[in-house]
XYZ file of N, CA and C in Angstrom:
540
model
N 0.821 -1.209 0.000
C 0.000 0.000 0.000
C 0.860 1.267 0.000
N 1.914 1.352 0.847
C 2.744 2.555 0.787
C 3.384 2.720 -0.592
N 3.689 1.602 -1.218
C 4.293 1.655 -2.550
C 3.309 2.248 -3.557
N 2.071 1.766 -3.547
C 1.052 2.263 -4.475
C 0.738 3.728 -4.245
N 0.704 4.139 -3.000
C 0.327 5.517 -2.694
C 1.360 6.520 -3.203
N 2.576 6.074 -3.446
C 3.622 6.985 -3.922
C 3.708 7.057 -5.444
N 2.922 6.245 -6.134
C 2.925 6.295 -7.599
C 2.107 7.473 -8.093
N 2.508 8.032 -9.220
C 1.709 9.074 -9.847
C 0.496 8.434 -10.494
N -0.492 9.235 -10.851
C -1.764 8.723 -11.358
C -1.594 7.835 -12.598
N -0.783 8.248 -13.567
C -0.602 7.438 -14.778
C 0.119 6.137 -14.469
N 1.098 6.191 -13.564
C 1.812 4.979 -13.158
C 0.865 4.026 -12.437
N 0.026 4.570 -11.566
C -0.911 3.748 -10.806
C -1.931 3.087 -11.741
N -2.419 3.828 -12.725
C -3.394 3.256 -13.676
C -2.771 2.129 -14.485
N -1.535 2.321 -14.948
C -0.862 1.252 -15.695
C -0.656 0.031 -14.814
N -0.234 0.253 -13.581
C -0.032 -0.850 -12.644
C -1.329 -1.589 -12.354
N -2.403 -0.868 -12.132
C -3.694 -1.505 -11.840
C -4.203 -2.301 -13.039
N -4.019 -1.764 -14.255
C -4.441 -2.489 -15.462
C -3.639 -3.781 -15.617
N -2.348 -3.708 -15.339
C -1.504 -4.903 -15.429
C -1.925 -5.944 -14.396
N -2.224 -5.503 -13.180
C -2.648 -6.427 -12.136
C -3.971 -7.100 -12.504
N -4.877 -6.354 -13.085
C -6.158 -6.916 -13.517
C -5.944 -7.960 -14.613
N -5.081 -7.650 -15.556
C -4.788 -8.587 -16.644
C -4.122 -9.855 -16.112
N -3.216 -9.705 -15.176
C -2.553 -10.876 -14.592
C -3.559 -11.768 -13.869
N -4.467 -11.158 -13.118
C -5.478 -11.932 -12.408
C -6.354 -12.715 -13.369
N -6.768 -12.063 -14.445
C -7.602 -12.728 -15.447
C -6.885 -13.926 -16.057
N -5.651 -13.727 -16.521
C -4.924 -14.798 -17.188
C -4.517 -15.914 -16.221
N -4.281 -15.572 -14.962
C -3.962 -16.618 -14.000
C -5.166 -17.540 -13.811
N -6.329 -16.936 -13.607
C -7.537 -17.749 -13.393
C -7.940 -18.537 -14.635
N -7.817 -17.950 -15.805
C -8.308 -18.566 -17.032
C -7.312 -19.502 -17.711
N -6.035 -19.378 -17.402
C -5.050 -20.163 -18.154
C -3.952 -20.776 -17.277
N -3.208 -19.951 -16.558
C -1.992 -20.423 -15.896
C -2.249 -21.333 -14.703
N -3.365 -21.203 -14.024
C -3.635 -22.038 -12.853
C -4.258 -23.379 -13.232
N -4.534 -23.586 -14.508
C -5.200 -24.798 -14.978
C -4.225 -25.734 -15.678
N -4.546 -27.035 -15.655
C -3.804 -28.003 -16.463
C -4.547 -28.172 -17.781
N -3.793 -28.310 -18.851
C -4.386 -28.426 -20.187
C -3.945 -29.740 -20.825
N -4.857 -30.382 -21.528
C -4.533 -31.548 -22.356
C -4.987 -31.198 -23.765
N -4.108 -30.507 -24.483
C -4.465 -29.968 -25.794
C -4.690 -31.063 -26.827
N -3.997 -32.185 -26.717
C -4.020 -33.202 -27.766
C -5.196 -34.160 -27.681
N -5.643 -34.482 -26.480
C -6.775 -35.403 -26.285
C -6.568 -36.716 -27.048
N -5.410 -37.328 -26.915
C -5.101 -38.577 -27.605
C -5.652 -39.740 -26.794
N -6.472 -40.604 -27.398
C -6.973 -41.779 -26.663
C -5.802 -42.666 -26.232
N -5.812 -43.077 -24.979
C -4.746 -43.913 -24.457
C -3.628 -43.142 -23.801
N -3.710 -41.813 -23.814
C -2.661 -40.986 -23.208
C -3.263 -39.785 -22.496
N -2.621 -39.404 -21.409
C -2.884 -38.121 -20.768
C -1.641 -37.270 -20.988
N -1.802 -36.107 -21.562
C -0.690 -35.192 -21.809
C -1.020 -33.870 -21.130
N -0.568 -33.743 -19.900
C -0.905 -32.559 -19.116
C 0.176 -31.493 -19.277
N -0.251 -30.332 -19.663
C 0.617 -29.170 -19.785
C 0.210 -28.210 -18.676
N 1.182 -27.783 -17.853
C 0.859 -26.922 -16.725
C 2.020 -25.981 -16.433
N 1.762 -25.030 -15.562
C 2.757 -24.042 -15.174
C 3.056 -24.192 -13.691
N 4.317 -24.077 -13.338
C 4.763 -24.195 -11.964
C 5.629 -22.978 -11.613
N 5.623 -22.582 -10.346
C 6.468 -21.439 -9.965
C 7.947 -21.784 -10.082
N 8.748 -20.770 -10.292
C 10.197 -20.944 -10.260
C 10.624 -21.213 -8.819
N 11.782 -21.832 -8.638
C 12.308 -22.020 -7.277
C 12.664 -20.682 -6.664
N 13.091 -19.758 -7.484
C 13.449 -18.427 -7.010
C 13.791 -17.523 -8.172
N 13.596 -16.225 -7.989
C 13.897 -15.248 -9.029
C 14.555 -14.031 -8.378
N 15.655 -13.602 -8.964
C 16.336 -12.390 -8.535
C 15.819 -11.242 -9.389
N 15.332 -10.195 -8.754
C 14.903 -8.992 -9.477
C 15.912 -7.904 -9.153
N 16.577 -7.410 -10.184
C 17.621 -6.389 -10.024
C 17.148 -5.095 -10.666
N 17.080 -4.042 -9.883
C 16.735 -2.722 -10.377
C 18.018 -2.008 -10.758
N 18.046 -1.456 -11.965
C 19.222 -0.698 -12.382
C 18.762 0.654 -12.904
N 19.679 1.398 -13.467
C 19.368 2.756 -13.929
C 18.132 2.756 -14.833
N 17.223 3.671 -14.568
C 16.061 3.833 -15.429
C 14.871 2.959 -15.068
N 14.894 2.302 -13.926
C 13.764 1.464 -13.523
C 12.572 2.350 -13.191
N 11.436 2.020 -13.775
C 10.203 2.748 -13.483
C 9.481 2.048 -12.328
N 8.921 2.809 -11.404
C 8.247 2.201 -10.248
C 7.122 1.250 -10.631
N 6.349 1.591 -11.660
C 5.236 0.717 -12.044
C 5.740 -0.604 -12.633
N 6.936 -0.601 -13.215
C 7.513 -1.854 -13.711
C 7.807 -2.799 -12.558
N 8.354 -2.243 -11.484
C 8.612 -3.063 -10.300
C 7.303 -3.633 -9.755
N 6.268 -2.811 -9.698
C 4.966 -3.262 -9.216
C 4.440 -4.427 -10.054
N 4.531 -4.317 -11.374
C 4.031 -5.357 -12.279
C 4.802 -6.661 -12.092
N 6.122 -6.588 -11.993
C 6.950 -7.790 -11.827
C 6.683 -8.459 -10.483
N 6.609 -7.671 -9.428
C 6.347 -8.236 -8.108
C 4.956 -8.867 -8.037
N 3.982 -8.243 -8.676
C 2.624 -8.799 -8.681
C 2.584 -10.117 -9.449
N 3.273 -10.193 -10.576
C 3.304 -11.439 -11.357
C 3.947 -12.561 -10.538
N 5.047 -12.254 -9.871
C 5.724 -13.267 -9.051
C 4.833 -13.711 -7.896
N 4.156 -12.775 -7.261
C 3.266 -13.121 -6.149
C 2.095 -13.964 -6.630
N 1.561 -13.640 -7.791
C 0.451 -14.408 -8.349
C 0.858 -15.849 -8.593
N 2.051 -16.048 -9.130
C 2.541 -17.392 -9.443
C 3.176 -18.086 -8.236
N 3.298 -17.372 -7.124
C 3.945 -17.893 -5.913
C 5.420 -18.205 -6.133
N 6.059 -17.387 -6.957
C 7.498 -17.499 -7.192
C 8.230 -16.628 -6.178
N 9.112 -17.212 -5.356
C 9.863 -16.417 -4.383
C 10.803 -15.439 -5.092
N 10.872 -14.224 -4.566
C 11.665 -13.167 -5.188
C 12.697 -12.640 -4.206
N 13.905 -12.447 -4.711
C 14.956 -11.741 -3.992
C 15.154 -10.430 -4.726
N 15.139 -9.333 -3.993
C 15.207 -8.006 -4.602
C 16.554 -7.356 -4.343
N 17.048 -6.645 -5.356
C 18.322 -5.951 -5.252
C 18.270 -4.722 -6.148
N 18.826 -3.622 -5.667
C 18.850 -2.390 -6.464
C 20.284 -1.890 -6.583
N 20.643 -1.483 -7.779
C 21.969 -0.911 -8.004
C 22.027 0.473 -7.373
N 23.215 0.859 -6.964
C 23.385 2.203 -6.406
C 23.038 3.224 -7.475
N 22.203 4.193 -7.120
C 21.798 5.224 -8.067
C 20.676 4.797 -8.994
N 20.134 3.602 -8.798
C 19.065 3.122 -9.666
C 17.754 3.844 -9.405
N 17.571 4.282 -8.181
C 16.319 4.949 -7.808
C 16.634 6.255 -7.100
N 15.662 7.132 -7.084
C 15.849 8.426 -6.432
C 15.856 8.256 -4.914
N 16.337 9.269 -4.226
C 16.370 9.234 -2.762
C 14.967 9.087 -2.187
N 13.968 9.661 -2.861
C 12.589 9.582 -2.377
C 12.088 8.142 -2.355
N 12.620 7.312 -3.253
C 12.175 5.922 -3.320
C 12.940 5.008 -2.370
N 14.044 5.463 -1.823
C 14.866 4.605 -0.982
C 14.095 4.064 0.220
N 13.301 4.908 0.870
C 12.545 4.429 2.042
C 11.479 3.425 1.627
N 10.825 3.660 0.486
C 9.823 2.703 0.005
C 10.471 1.361 -0.317
N 11.651 1.399 -0.886
C 12.338 0.162 -1.230
C 12.716 -0.623 0.022
N 13.168 0.075 1.053
C 13.537 -0.642 2.279
C 12.301 -1.256 2.931
N 11.129 -0.624 2.802
C 9.892 -1.204 3.325
C 9.549 -2.502 2.595
N 9.919 -2.596 1.321
C 9.658 -3.800 0.533
C 10.758 -4.852 0.696
N 11.809 -4.519 1.413
C 12.894 -5.465 1.607
C 13.929 -5.433 0.496
N 13.949 -4.358 -0.271
C 14.910 -4.239 -1.369
C 16.195 -3.620 -0.839
N 17.294 -4.280 -1.090
C 18.594 -3.806 -0.647
C 19.257 -3.023 -1.769
N 19.680 -1.802 -1.484
C 20.465 -1.028 -2.444
C 21.917 -1.436 -2.221
N 22.524 -2.011 -3.265
C 23.858 -2.591 -3.095
C 24.655 -2.558 -4.388
N 25.969 -2.663 -4.280
C 26.812 -2.728 -5.479
C 26.648 -4.097 -6.154
N 27.182 -4.256 -7.357
C 27.047 -5.529 -8.075
C 27.534 -6.741 -7.295
N 28.593 -6.595 -6.492
C 29.118 -7.735 -5.734
C 28.080 -8.324 -4.791
N 27.322 -7.473 -4.126
C 26.285 -7.949 -3.216
C 25.195 -8.685 -3.950
N 24.871 -8.203 -5.118
C 23.845 -8.849 -5.938
C 24.318 -10.215 -6.411
N 25.574 -10.327 -6.774
C 26.105 -11.590 -7.295
C 26.069 -12.683 -6.239
N 26.244 -12.322 -4.983
C 26.206 -13.309 -3.910
C 24.813 -13.926 -3.790
N 23.782 -13.209 -4.207
C 22.415 -13.711 -4.120
C 22.125 -14.820 -5.133
N 22.983 -14.974 -6.128
C 22.785 -16.022 -7.135
C 23.122 -17.412 -6.599
N 23.727 -17.479 -5.418
C 24.121 -18.772 -4.858
C 22.931 -19.564 -4.331
N 21.823 -18.897 -4.033
C 20.629 -19.585 -3.535
C 19.882 -20.265 -4.667
N 18.697 -20.786 -4.378
C 17.902 -21.425 -5.439
C 17.275 -20.376 -6.352
N 18.039 -19.928 -7.346
C 17.571 -18.905 -8.284
C 17.550 -19.517 -9.682
N 16.371 -19.541 -10.301
C 16.239 -20.058 -11.661
C 16.365 -18.957 -12.717
N 16.031 -17.730 -12.314
C 15.956 -16.662 -13.304
C 16.306 -15.336 -12.646
N 16.986 -14.480 -13.403
C 17.260 -13.110 -12.968
C 16.481 -12.177 -13.879
N 15.696 -11.311 -13.281
C 14.883 -10.339 -14.034
C 15.488 -8.979 -13.767
N 16.054 -8.363 -14.797
C 16.720 -7.075 -14.651
C 15.801 -5.998 -15.215
N 15.528 -5.006 -14.390
C 14.704 -3.878 -14.814
C 15.653 -2.726 -15.116
N 15.900 -2.495 -16.388
C 16.860 -1.498 -16.821
C 18.026 -2.187 -17.511
N 19.179 -1.534 -17.458
C 20.366 -2.060 -18.135
C 21.015 -3.173 -17.313
N 21.545 -4.178 -18.003
C 22.206 -5.301 -17.341
C 23.671 -4.949 -17.101
N 24.098 -5.126 -15.870
C 25.495 -4.887 -15.523
C 26.337 -6.050 -16.052
N 27.488 -5.767 -16.656
C 28.324 -6.847 -17.213
C 28.687 -7.925 -16.196
N 28.960 -7.539 -14.962
C 29.322 -8.532 -13.940
C 28.145 -9.460 -13.649
N 26.938 -8.918 -13.639
C 25.751 -9.742 -13.393
C 25.517 -10.699 -14.553
N 25.690 -10.212 -15.761
C 25.522 -11.088 -16.939
C 26.506 -12.257 -16.889
N 27.754 -11.980 -16.564
C 28.767 -13.042 -16.478
C 28.450 -14.028 -15.364
N 28.037 -13.516 -14.208
C 27.735 -14.390 -13.071
C 26.532 -15.284 -13.376
N 25.520 -14.741 -14.024
C 24.350 -15.552 -14.398
C 24.749 -16.637 -15.390
N 25.610 -16.284 -16.322
C 26.090 -17.262 -17.294
C 26.834 -18.392 -16.594
N 27.716 -18.041 -15.672
C 28.495 -19.047 -14.941
C 27.619 -19.941 -14.066
N 26.560 -19.356 -13.487
C 25.689 -20.108 -12.572
C 24.576 -20.859 -13.310
N 24.457 -20.648 -14.616
C 23.394 -21.304 -15.375
C 22.022 -20.727 -15.079
N 21.978 -19.438 -14.759
C 20.728 -18.754 -14.431
C 20.268 -17.955 -15.647
N 19.004 -18.163 -16.038
C 18.436 -17.367 -17.131
C 18.420 -15.904 -16.720
N 18.714 -15.023 -17.668
C 18.655 -13.596 -17.384
C 17.688 -12.949 -18.369
N 16.731 -12.222 -17.840
C 15.743 -11.530 -18.666
C 15.900 -10.035 -18.464
N 16.143 -9.329 -19.537
C 16.272 -7.876 -19.471
C 15.302 -7.235 -20.458
N 14.184 -7.892 -20.669
C 13.177 -7.399 -21.601
C 12.298 -6.353 -20.924
N 11.638 -5.517 -21.705
C 10.710 -4.555 -21.102
C 9.583 -5.270 -20.361
N 9.103 -4.643 -19.306
C 7.978 -5.174 -18.540
C 6.704 -4.906 -19.328
N 5.865 -5.942 -19.417
C 4.633 -5.838 -20.201
C 3.412 -5.758 -19.293
N 2.466 -4.917 -19.672
C 1.228 -4.794 -18.904
C 0.288 -5.957 -19.161
N 0.468 -6.658 -20.267
C -0.384 -7.783 -20.626
C 0.015 -9.002 -19.797
N -0.866 -9.424 -18.909
C -0.585 -10.516 -17.989
C -0.266 -11.826 -18.668
N -0.835 -12.067 -19.835
C -0.603 -13.319 -20.572
C 0.882 -13.515 -20.864
N 1.602 -12.443 -21.059
C 3.019 -12.535 -21.399
C 3.922 -12.326 -20.190
N 3.567 -11.413 -19.304
C 4.424 -11.162 -18.140
C 4.446 -12.361 -17.197
N 3.334 -13.071 -17.062
C 3.305 -14.246 -16.194
C 4.215 -15.363 -16.703
N 4.446 -15.441 -18.009
C 5.352 -16.453 -18.555
C 6.772 -16.290 -18.014
N 7.106 -15.101 -17.572
C 8.466 -14.816 -17.104
C 8.705 -15.238 -15.662
N 7.629 -15.595 -14.945
C 7.781 -15.960 -13.532
C 7.387 -17.409 -13.256
N 7.161 -18.180 -14.315
C 6.800 -19.592 -14.161
C 7.674 -20.437 -15.078
N 7.631 -21.736 -14.848
C 8.267 -22.673 -15.781
C 7.169 -23.573 -16.324
N 7.287 -23.914 -17.571
C 6.297 -24.789 -18.205
C 6.672 -26.232 -17.919
N 5.650 -27.055 -17.717
C 5.887 -28.463 -17.428
C 4.891 -29.293 -18.227
N 5.385 -30.334 -18.853
C 4.548 -31.254 -19.611
C 4.731 -32.653 -19.035
N 3.614 -33.272 -18.646
C 3.642 -34.604 -18.061
C 2.781 -35.522 -18.915
N 3.367 -36.610 -19.393
C 2.635 -37.568 -20.228
C 2.485 -38.892 -19.494
N 1.332 -39.499 -19.673
C 1.057 -40.802 -19.076
C 0.323 -41.637 -20.116
N 0.944 -42.721 -20.552
C 0.301 -43.630 -21.507
C -0.389 -44.734 -20.709
N -1.686 -44.869 -20.848
C -2.415 -45.892 -20.096
C -2.951 -47.005 -20.991
N -2.567 -47.027 -22.242
C -2.978 -48.121 -23.121
C -1.942 -49.233 -23.092
N -2.354 -50.405 -23.421
C -1.434 -51.543 -23.518
C -1.769 -52.266 -24.804
N -0.924 -52.126 -25.799
C -1.117 -52.751 -27.108
C -2.487 -52.379 -27.691
N -2.863 -51.125 -27.572
C -4.127 -50.665 -28.135
C -5.334 -50.875 -27.244
N -5.181 -51.585 -26.140
C -6.272 -51.817 -25.210
C -6.310 -50.660 -24.210
N -7.453 -49.975 -24.125
C -7.575 -48.818 -23.233
C -8.008 -49.208 -21.836
N -8.293 -50.453 -21.588
C -8.660 -50.910 -20.251
C -9.956 -50.294 -19.776
N -10.013 -49.935 -18.505
C -11.236 -49.419 -17.912
C -11.640 -48.073 -18.499
N -10.713 -47.295 -18.993
C -11.056 -45.978 -19.531
C -11.862 -46.085 -20.823
N -11.772 -47.228 -21.488
C -12.511 -47.406 -22.731
C -14.024 -47.380 -22.469
N -14.404 -47.811 -21.291
C -15.813 -47.848 -20.925
C -16.282 -46.450 -20.749
């Protein structure tokens, strides 16, 4: 709430629209299992699961509403987030709001130490620091530095992993009890 109250009207409207879109797409698509193929004798479940962890790094030029959208998407998907801000990434007025959210303003070295935990993906809001890019590469962590999207259908894809589970229940063409 303190974070939202400090946004300007246009930023707040964009953030609210993004949150509404995320809620819609979560309920209608991401929270459900899908069997697109409907093959007799097989169950092919396609579903989305939260990441084990995601590092969100704020760098120069981060917009407050972008942070709101990313945090909301992660919370919707139940993806744990570790937050880090580069020195000078945000104005002094935002520093107190960031500390209320648990965001640490730190140099690149402090951020790199956070990659040692269960982190599947790093989401960078703004420019990617070369040291962070190298560390993510070495640790095998995906790094996303794409613009934040207000459309929930696409932003939610960045905080989940896709999973496909197949189960063949036929035996030599015999469907067993399911045939009935």
